[in-house]
Amino acid sequence: MSGRAPAPGGLALVESLVNTLSVDTGDDRLAAEFGLSGAALAEAVELREALRGALLAHAGHDLRPGAEDGLNRLLAEAPLTVRIDATGAATLAPLGEPTLLTRIAEALAEASAAGTWPRLKACAADDCQWAYYDRSPAGRGRWCSMSICGSRAKMRTYRARA
């Protein structure tokens, strides 16, 4: 859990969705923060965990076999269309009423086009996995907080060698 600035643009929504679960404590705020219940809540939990898997892959972890299939299946249910505004700029828009899923799909598409999607990562610490936006110059950050998760990981490595 870091004190980093939120991710830019629509990735802030993805980041906040993934961060509704504290892996270390099990505290789940998804229903309260997004006002979901029933089938919509179950779909949002599945979406959150599929996104967490992708963010872990961005941080260098291996994606579980077939994990991308679940995320692709969910995103296929989020119909988007390209709209041209009065200035001639192209934007994505959901077909029908916007939902959490369509807003996430829109954010992922825009971030992919902007090249920022790979910089949204999940902390490499197994007991954290907090989503964060990697603003390091080389884009090779591994932990949400170097002073907490990074320090713990380095201390574990040091103790294992000693």
JSON list of C-alpha atoms in Angstrom, two decimals:
[
{"chain": "A", "resi": 1, "resn": "MET", "atom": "CA", "xyz": [0.00, 0.00, 0.00]},
{"chain": "A", "resi": 2, "resn": "SER", "atom": "CA", "xyz": [1.84, 3.00, -1.25]},
{"chain": "A", "resi": 3, "resn": "GLY", "atom": "CA", "xyz": [1.57, 6.73, -1.02]},
{"chain": "A", "resi": 4, "resn": "ARG", "atom": "CA", "xyz": [2.16, 7.08, -4.76]},
{"chain": "A", "resi": 5, "resn": "ALA", "atom": "CA", "xyz": [0.16, 9.42, -6.96]},
{"chain": "A", "resi": 6, "resn": "PRO", "atom": "CA", "xyz": [-2.72, 7.67, -8.75]},
{"chain": "A", "resi": 7, "resn": "ALA", "atom": "CA", "xyz": [-2.30, 6.36, -12.26]},
{"chain": "A", "resi": 8, "resn": "PRO", "atom": "CA", "xyz": [-3.02, 8.80, -15.09]},
{"chain": "A", "resi": 9, "resn": "GLY", "atom": "CA", "xyz": [-6.33, 9.01, -16.93]},
{"chain": "A", "resi": 10, "resn": "GLY", "atom": "CA", "xyz": [-8.63, 6.02, -16.94]},
{"chain": "A", "resi": 11, "resn": "LEU", "atom": "CA", "xyz": [-5.95, 3.80, -15.44]},
{"chain": "A", "resi": 12, "resn": "ALA", "atom": "CA", "xyz": [-6.81, 5.42, -12.09]},
{"chain": "A", "resi": 13, "resn": "LEU", "atom": "CA", "xyz": [-10.11, 3.52, -12.24]},
{"chain": "A", "resi": 14, "resn": "VAL", "atom": "CA", "xyz": [-8.31, 0.23, -12.94]},
{"chain": "A", "resi": 15, "resn": "GLU", "atom": "CA", "xyz": [-5.89, 0.95, -10.09]},
{"chain": "A", "resi": 16, "resn": "SER", "atom": "CA", "xyz": [-8.69, 1.77, -7.65]},
{"chain": "A", "resi": 17, "resn": "LEU", "atom": "CA", "xyz": [-10.63, -1.36, -8.65]},
{"chain": "A", "resi": 18, "resn": "VAL", "atom": "CA", "xyz": [-7.65, -3.65, -8.06]},
{"chain": "A", "resi": 19, "resn": "ASN", "atom": "CA", "xyz": [-6.86, -1.88, -4.78]},
{"chain": "A", "resi": 20, "resn": "THR", "atom": "CA", "xyz": [-10.29, -2.58, -3.28]},
{"chain": "A", "resi": 21, "resn": "LEU", "atom": "CA", "xyz": [-8.81, -5.78, -1.81]},
{"chain": "A", "resi": 22, "resn": "SER", "atom": "CA", "xyz": [-6.01, -5.75, 0.75]},
{"chain": "A", "resi": 23, "resn": "VAL", "atom": "CA", "xyz": [-4.32, -9.07, 0.07]},
{"chain": "A", "resi": 24, "resn": "ASP", "atom": "CA", "xyz": [-2.56, -9.12, 3.45]},
{"chain": "A", "resi": 25, "resn": "THR", "atom": "CA", "xyz": [-5.66, -8.51, 5.59]},
{"chain": "A", "resi": 26, "resn": "GLY", "atom": "CA", "xyz": [-8.43, -9.80, 3.32]},
{"chain": "A", "resi": 27, "resn": "ASP", "atom": "CA", "xyz": [-10.31, -6.50, 3.70]},
{"chain": "A", "resi": 28, "resn": "ASP", "atom": "CA", "xyz": [-12.52, -6.22, 0.59]},
{"chain": "A", "resi": 29, "resn": "ARG", "atom": "CA", "xyz": [-14.12, -2.84, -0.09]},
{"chain": "A", "resi": 30, "resn": "LEU", "atom": "CA", "xyz": [-15.35, -3.54, -3.63]},
{"chain": "A", "resi": 31, "resn": "ALA", "atom": "CA", "xyz": [-19.07, -3.59, -2.87]},
{"chain": "A", "resi": 32, "resn": "ALA", "atom": "CA", "xyz": [-18.91, -0.44, -0.75]},
{"chain": "A", "resi": 33, "resn": "GLU", "atom": "CA", "xyz": [-16.68, 1.60, -3.07]},
{"chain": "A", "resi": 34, "resn": "PHE", "atom": "CA", "xyz": [-18.46, 0.74, -6.30]},
{"chain": "A", "resi": 35, "resn": "GLY", "atom": "CA", "xyz": [-21.99, 0.19, -4.95]},
{"chain": "A", "resi": 36, "resn": "LEU", "atom": "CA", "xyz": [-22.30, -3.32, -6.36]},
{"chain": "A", "resi": 37, "resn": "SER", "atom": "CA", "xyz": [-24.19, -6.41, -5.26]},
{"chain": "A", "resi": 38, "resn": "GLY", "atom": "CA", "xyz": [-25.30, -9.78, -6.59]},
{"chain": "A", "resi": 39, "resn": "ALA", "atom": "CA", "xyz": [-24.18, -10.82, -10.06]},
{"chain": "A", "resi": 40, "resn": "ALA", "atom": "CA", "xyz": [-22.57, -7.43, -10.77]},
{"chain": "A", "resi": 41, "resn": "LEU", "atom": "CA", "xyz": [-20.40, -7.82, -7.65]},
{"chain": "A", "resi": 42, "resn": "ALA", "atom": "CA", "xyz": [-19.39, -11.36, -8.62]},
{"chain": "A", "resi": 43, "resn": "GLU", "atom": "CA", "xyz": [-18.41, -10.16, -12.11]},
{"chain": "A", "resi": 44, "resn": "ALA", "atom": "CA", "xyz": [-16.45, -7.24, -10.63]},
{"chain": "A", "resi": 45, "resn": "VAL", "atom": "CA", "xyz": [-14.51, -9.60, -8.31]},
{"chain": "A", "resi": 46, "resn": "GLU", "atom": "CA", "xyz": [-13.64, -11.78, -11.31]},
{"chain": "A", "resi": 47, "resn": "LEU", "atom": "CA", "xyz": [-12.61, -8.71, -13.29]},
{"chain": "A", "resi": 48, "resn": "ARG", "atom": "CA", "xyz": [-10.52, -7.35, -10.41]},
{"chain": "A", "resi": 49, "resn": "GLU", "atom": "CA", "xyz": [-8.58, -10.58, -9.99]},
{"chain": "A", "resi": 50, "resn": "ALA", "atom": "CA", "xyz": [-8.06, -11.01, -13.75]},
{"chain": "A", "resi": 51, "resn": "LEU", "atom": "CA", "xyz": [-6.69, -7.45, -13.88]},
{"chain": "A", "resi": 52, "resn": "ARG", "atom": "CA", "xyz": [-4.44, -8.17, -10.89]},
{"chain": "A", "resi": 53, "resn": "GLY", "atom": "CA", "xyz": [-2.99, -11.12, -12.84]},
{"chain": "A", "resi": 54, "resn": "ALA", "atom": "CA", "xyz": [-2.24, -8.86, -15.81]},
{"chain": "A", "resi": 55, "resn": "LEU", "atom": "CA", "xyz": [-0.65, -6.26, -13.53]},
{"chain": "A", "resi": 56, "resn": "LEU", "atom": "CA", "xyz": [1.52, -8.93, -11.92]},
{"chain": "A", "resi": 57, "resn": "ALA", "atom": "CA", "xyz": [2.63, -9.93, -15.43]},
{"chain": "A", "resi": 58, "resn": "HIS", "atom": "CA", "xyz": [3.56, -6.27, -16.06]},
{"chain": "A", "resi": 59, "resn": "ALA", "atom": "CA", "xyz": [5.78, -6.50, -12.97]},
{"chain": "A", "resi": 60, "resn": "GLY", "atom": "CA", "xyz": [7.57, -9.56, -14.32]},
{"chain": "A", "resi": 61, "resn": "HIS", "atom": "CA", "xyz": [5.58, -12.45, -12.84]},
{"chain": "A", "resi": 62, "resn": "ASP", "atom": "CA", "xyz": [4.47, -15.28, -15.07]},
{"chain": "A", "resi": 63, "resn": "LEU", "atom": "CA", "xyz": [0.83, -15.05, -16.07]},
{"chain": "A", "resi": 64, "resn": "ARG", "atom": "CA", "xyz": [-1.00, -18.17, -14.94]},
{"chain": "A", "resi": 65, "resn": "PRO", "atom": "CA", "xyz": [-1.77, -20.42, -17.92]},
{"chain": "A", "resi": 66, "resn": "GLY", "atom": "CA", "xyz": [-5.09, -19.38, -19.43]},
{"chain": "A", "resi": 67, "resn": "ALA", "atom": "CA", "xyz": [-5.40, -16.31, -17.18]},
{"chain": "A", "resi": 68, "resn": "GLU", "atom": "CA", "xyz": [-5.66, -14.00, -20.16]},
{"chain": "A", "resi": 69, "resn": "ASP", "atom": "CA", "xyz": [-8.65, -16.00, -21.42]},
{"chain": "A", "resi": 70, "resn": "GLY", "atom": "CA", "xyz": [-10.74, -14.93, -18.42]},
{"chain": "A", "resi": 71, "resn": "LEU", "atom": "CA", "xyz": [-9.88, -11.26, -18.87]},
{"chain": "A", "resi": 72, "resn": "ASN", "atom": "CA", "xyz": [-10.45, -11.46, -22.63]},
{"chain": "A", "resi": 73, "resn": "ARG", "atom": "CA", "xyz": [-13.84, -13.12, -22.07]},
{"chain": "A", "resi": 74, "resn": "LEU", "atom": "CA", "xyz": [-14.91, -10.41, -19.65]},
{"chain": "A", "resi": 75, "resn": "LEU", "atom": "CA", "xyz": [-13.71, -7.58, -21.89]},
{"chain": "A", "resi": 76, "resn": "ALA", "atom": "CA", "xyz": [-15.51, -9.10, -24.89]},
{"chain": "A", "resi": 77, "resn": "GLU", "atom": "CA", "xyz": [-18.75, -8.42, -23.00]},
{"chain": "A", "resi": 78, "resn": "ALA", "atom": "CA", "xyz": [-17.97, -4.68, -22.92]},
{"chain": "A", "resi": 79, "resn": "PRO", "atom": "CA", "xyz": [-19.11, -3.32, -26.28]},
{"chain": "A", "resi": 80, "resn": "LEU", "atom": "CA", "xyz": [-17.38, -0.08, -27.22]},
{"chain": "A", "resi": 81, "resn": "THR", "atom": "CA", "xyz": [-17.63, 2.07, -30.30]},
{"chain": "A", "resi": 82, "resn": "VAL", "atom": "CA", "xyz": [-15.45, 4.79, -31.80]},
{"chain": "A", "resi": 83, "resn": "ARG", "atom": "CA", "xyz": [-17.06, 8.21, -31.92]},
{"chain": "A", "resi": 84, "resn": "ILE", "atom": "CA", "xyz": [-15.83, 11.33, -33.67]},
{"chain": "A", "resi": 85, "resn": "ASP", "atom": "CA", "xyz": [-16.44, 14.63, -31.88]},
{"chain": "A", "resi": 86, "resn": "ALA", "atom": "CA", "xyz": [-16.93, 18.13, -33.33]},
{"chain": "A", "resi": 87, "resn": "THR", "atom": "CA", "xyz": [-13.15, 18.70, -33.48]},
{"chain": "A", "resi": 88, "resn": "GLY", "atom": "CA", "xyz": [-12.60, 15.48, -35.43]},
{"chain": "A", "resi": 89, "resn": "ALA", "atom": "CA", "xyz": [-10.99, 13.66, -32.51]},
{"chain": "A", "resi": 90, "resn": "ALA", "atom": "CA", "xyz": [-11.77, 9.97, -32.11]},
{"chain": "A", "resi": 91, "resn": "THR", "atom": "CA", "xyz": [-12.85, 8.66, -28.71]},
{"chain": "A", "resi": 92, "resn": "LEU", "atom": "CA", "xyz": [-14.18, 5.39, -27.39]},
{"chain": "A", "resi": 93, "resn": "ALA", "atom": "CA", "xyz": [-17.66, 5.23, -25.96]},
{"chain": "A", "resi": 94, "resn": "PRO", "atom": "CA", "xyz": [-19.74, 2.40, -24.54]},
{"chain": "A", "resi": 95, "resn": "LEU", "atom": "CA", "xyz": [-22.69, 1.15, -26.53]},
{"chain": "A", "resi": 96, "resn": "GLY", "atom": "CA", "xyz": [-25.56, 1.72, -24.16]},
{"chain": "A", "resi": 97, "resn": "GLU", "atom": "CA", "xyz": [-25.38, 2.68, -20.50]},
{"chain": "A", "resi": 98, "resn": "PRO", "atom": "CA", "xyz": [-21.79, 2.81, -19.13]},
{"chain": "A", "resi": 99, "resn": "THR", "atom": "CA", "xyz": [-20.99, 0.04, -16.64]},
{"chain": "A", "resi": 100, "resn": "LEU", "atom": "CA", "xyz": [-17.90, -0.69, -14.60]},
{"chain": "A", "resi": 101, "resn": "LEU", "atom": "CA", "xyz": [-16.85, -3.23, -17.23]},
{"chain": "A", "resi": 102, "resn": "THR", "atom": "CA", "xyz": [-17.23, -0.81, -20.16]},
{"chain": "A", "resi": 103, "resn": "ARG", "atom": "CA", "xyz": [-15.40, 1.93, -18.25]},
{"chain": "A", "resi": 104, "resn": "ILE", "atom": "CA", "xyz": [-12.53, -0.49, -17.55]},
{"chain": "A", "resi": 105, "resn": "ALA", "atom": "CA", "xyz": [-12.42, -1.67, -21.18]},
{"chain": "A", "resi": 106, "resn": "GLU", "atom": "CA", "xyz": [-12.38, 1.95, -22.35]},
{"chain": "A", "resi": 107, "resn": "ALA", "atom": "CA", "xyz": [-9.53, 2.76, -19.95]},
{"chain": "A", "resi": 108, "resn": "LEU", "atom": "CA", "xyz": [-7.50, -0.25, -21.11]},
{"chain": "A", "resi": 109, "resn": "ALA", "atom": "CA", "xyz": [-7.96, 0.61, -24.77]},
{"chain": "A", "resi": 110, "resn": "GLU", "atom": "CA", "xyz": [-6.96, 4.23, -24.26]},
{"chain": "A", "resi": 111, "resn": "ALA", "atom": "CA", "xyz": [-3.97, 3.30, -22.08]},
{"chain": "A", "resi": 112, "resn": "SER", "atom": "CA", "xyz": [-2.82, 0.73, -24.64]},
{"chain": "A", "resi": 113, "resn": "ALA", "atom": "CA", "xyz": [-3.00, 3.34, -27.39]},
{"chain": "A", "resi": 114, "resn": "ALA", "atom": "CA", "xyz": [-1.10, 5.83, -25.20]},
{"chain": "A", "resi": 115, "resn": "GLY", "atom": "CA", "xyz": [1.52, 3.23, -24.22]},
{"chain": "A", "resi": 116, "resn": "THR", "atom": "CA", "xyz": [0.83, 3.61, -20.49]},
{"chain": "A", "resi": 117, "resn": "TRP", "atom": "CA", "xyz": [-0.89, 0.26, -19.84]},
{"chain": "A", "resi": 118, "resn": "PRO", "atom": "CA", "xyz": [2.36, -1.70, -19.21]},
{"chain": "A", "resi": 119, "resn": "ARG", "atom": "CA", "xyz": [3.34, 0.78, -16.49]},
{"chain": "A", "resi": 120, "resn": "LEU", "atom": "CA", "xyz": [0.34, -0.13, -14.31]},
{"chain": "A", "resi": 121, "resn": "LYS", "atom": "CA", "xyz": [1.68, -2.97, -12.18]},
{"chain": "A", "resi": 122, "resn": "ALA", "atom": "CA", "xyz": [0.95, -4.99, -9.08]},
{"chain": "A", "resi": 123, "resn": "CYS", "atom": "CA", "xyz": [3.50, -5.03, -6.27]},
{"chain": "A", "resi": 124, "resn": "ALA", "atom": "CA", "xyz": [5.81, -8.04, -6.47]},
{"chain": "A", "resi": 125, "resn": "ALA", "atom": "CA", "xyz": [5.40, -8.72, -2.73]},
{"chain": "A", "resi": 126, "resn": "ASP", "atom": "CA", "xyz": [3.13, -11.76, -2.33]},
{"chain": "A", "resi": 127, "resn": "ASP", "atom": "CA", "xyz": [1.52, -10.28, 0.78]},
{"chain": "A", "resi": 128, "resn": "CYS", "atom": "CA", "xyz": [0.80, -6.93, -0.91]},
{"chain": "A", "resi": 129, "resn": "GLN", "atom": "CA", "xyz": [0.05, -7.05, -4.68]},
{"chain": "A", "resi": 130, "resn": "TRP", "atom": "CA", "xyz": [-1.15, -3.43, -4.49]},
{"chain": "A", "resi": 131, "resn": "ALA", "atom": "CA", "xyz": [-1.66, -1.81, -7.91]},
{"chain": "A", "resi": 132, "resn": "TYR", "atom": "CA", "xyz": [0.58, 1.17, -8.65]},
{"chain": "A", "resi": 133, "resn": "TYR", "atom": "CA", "xyz": [1.66, 3.21, -11.64]},
{"chain": "A", "resi": 134, "resn": "ASP", "atom": "CA", "xyz": [5.40, 2.83, -12.30]},
{"chain": "A", "resi": 135, "resn": "ARG", "atom": "CA", "xyz": [6.81, 6.28, -12.95]},
{"chain": "A", "resi": 136, "resn": "SER", "atom": "CA", "xyz": [10.45, 5.18, -12.81]},
{"chain": "A", "resi": 137, "resn": "PRO", "atom": "CA", "xyz": [12.47, 6.35, -15.84]},
{"chain": "A", "resi": 138, "resn": "ALA", "atom": "CA", "xyz": [13.19, 2.82, -17.05]},
{"chain": "A", "resi": 139, "resn": "GLY", "atom": "CA", "xyz": [9.74, 1.49, -16.12]},
{"chain": "A", "resi": 140, "resn": "ARG", "atom": "CA", "xyz": [11.24, -1.42, -14.18]},
{"chain": "A", "resi": 141, "resn": "GLY", "atom": "CA", "xyz": [9.78, -0.81, -10.72]},
{"chain": "A", "resi": 142, "resn": "ARG", "atom": "CA", "xyz": [8.77, -3.95, -8.81]},
{"chain": "A", "resi": 143, "resn": "TRP", "atom": "CA", "xyz": [7.26, -2.74, -5.55]},
{"chain": "A", "resi": 144, "resn": "CYS", "atom": "CA", "xyz": [4.51, -0.31, -4.66]},
{"chain": "A", "resi": 145, "resn": "SER", "atom": "CA", "xyz": [6.84, 1.19, -2.07]},
{"chain": "A", "resi": 146, "resn": "MET", "atom": "CA", "xyz": [10.59, 0.76, -2.04]},
{"chain": "A", "resi": 147, "resn": "SER", "atom": "CA", "xyz": [10.70, 1.77, 1.62]},
{"chain": "A", "resi": 148, "resn": "ILE", "atom": "CA", "xyz": [8.24, -0.94, 2.69]},
{"chain": "A", "resi": 149, "resn": "CYS", "atom": "CA", "xyz": [7.78, -3.84, 0.25]},
{"chain": "A", "resi": 150, "resn": "GLY", "atom": "CA", "xyz": [11.11, -3.37, -1.53]},
{"chain": "A", "resi": 151, "resn": "SER", "atom": "CA", "xyz": [13.00, -3.12, 1.74]},
{"chain": "A", "resi": 152, "resn": "ARG", "atom": "CA", "xyz": [11.34, -6.27, 3.09]},
{"chain": "A", "resi": 153, "resn": "ALA", "atom": "CA", "xyz": [12.16, -8.21, -0.07]},
{"chain": "A", "resi": 154, "resn": "LYS", "atom": "CA", "xyz": [15.79, -7.10, -0.02]},
{"chain": "A", "resi": 155, "resn": "MET", "atom": "CA", "xyz": [16.09, -7.99, 3.67]},
{"chain": "A", "resi": 156, "resn": "ARG", "atom": "CA", "xyz": [14.65, -11.47, 2.99]},
{"chain": "A", "resi": 157, "resn": "THR", "atom": "CA", "xyz": [17.19, -11.98, 0.19]},
{"chain": "A", "resi": 158, "resn": "TYR", "atom": "CA", "xyz": [20.00, -10.78, 2.43]},
{"chain": "A", "resi": 159, "resn": "ARG", "atom": "CA", "xyz": [18.97, -13.11, 5.27]},
{"chain": "A", "resi": 160, "resn": "ALA", "atom": "CA", "xyz": [18.67, -16.07, 2.90]},
{"chain": "A", "resi": 161, "resn": "ARG", "atom": "CA", "xyz": [22.28, -15.50, 1.77]},
{"chain": "A", "resi": 162, "resn": "ALA", "atom": "CA", "xyz": [23.65, -14.97, 5.30]}
]
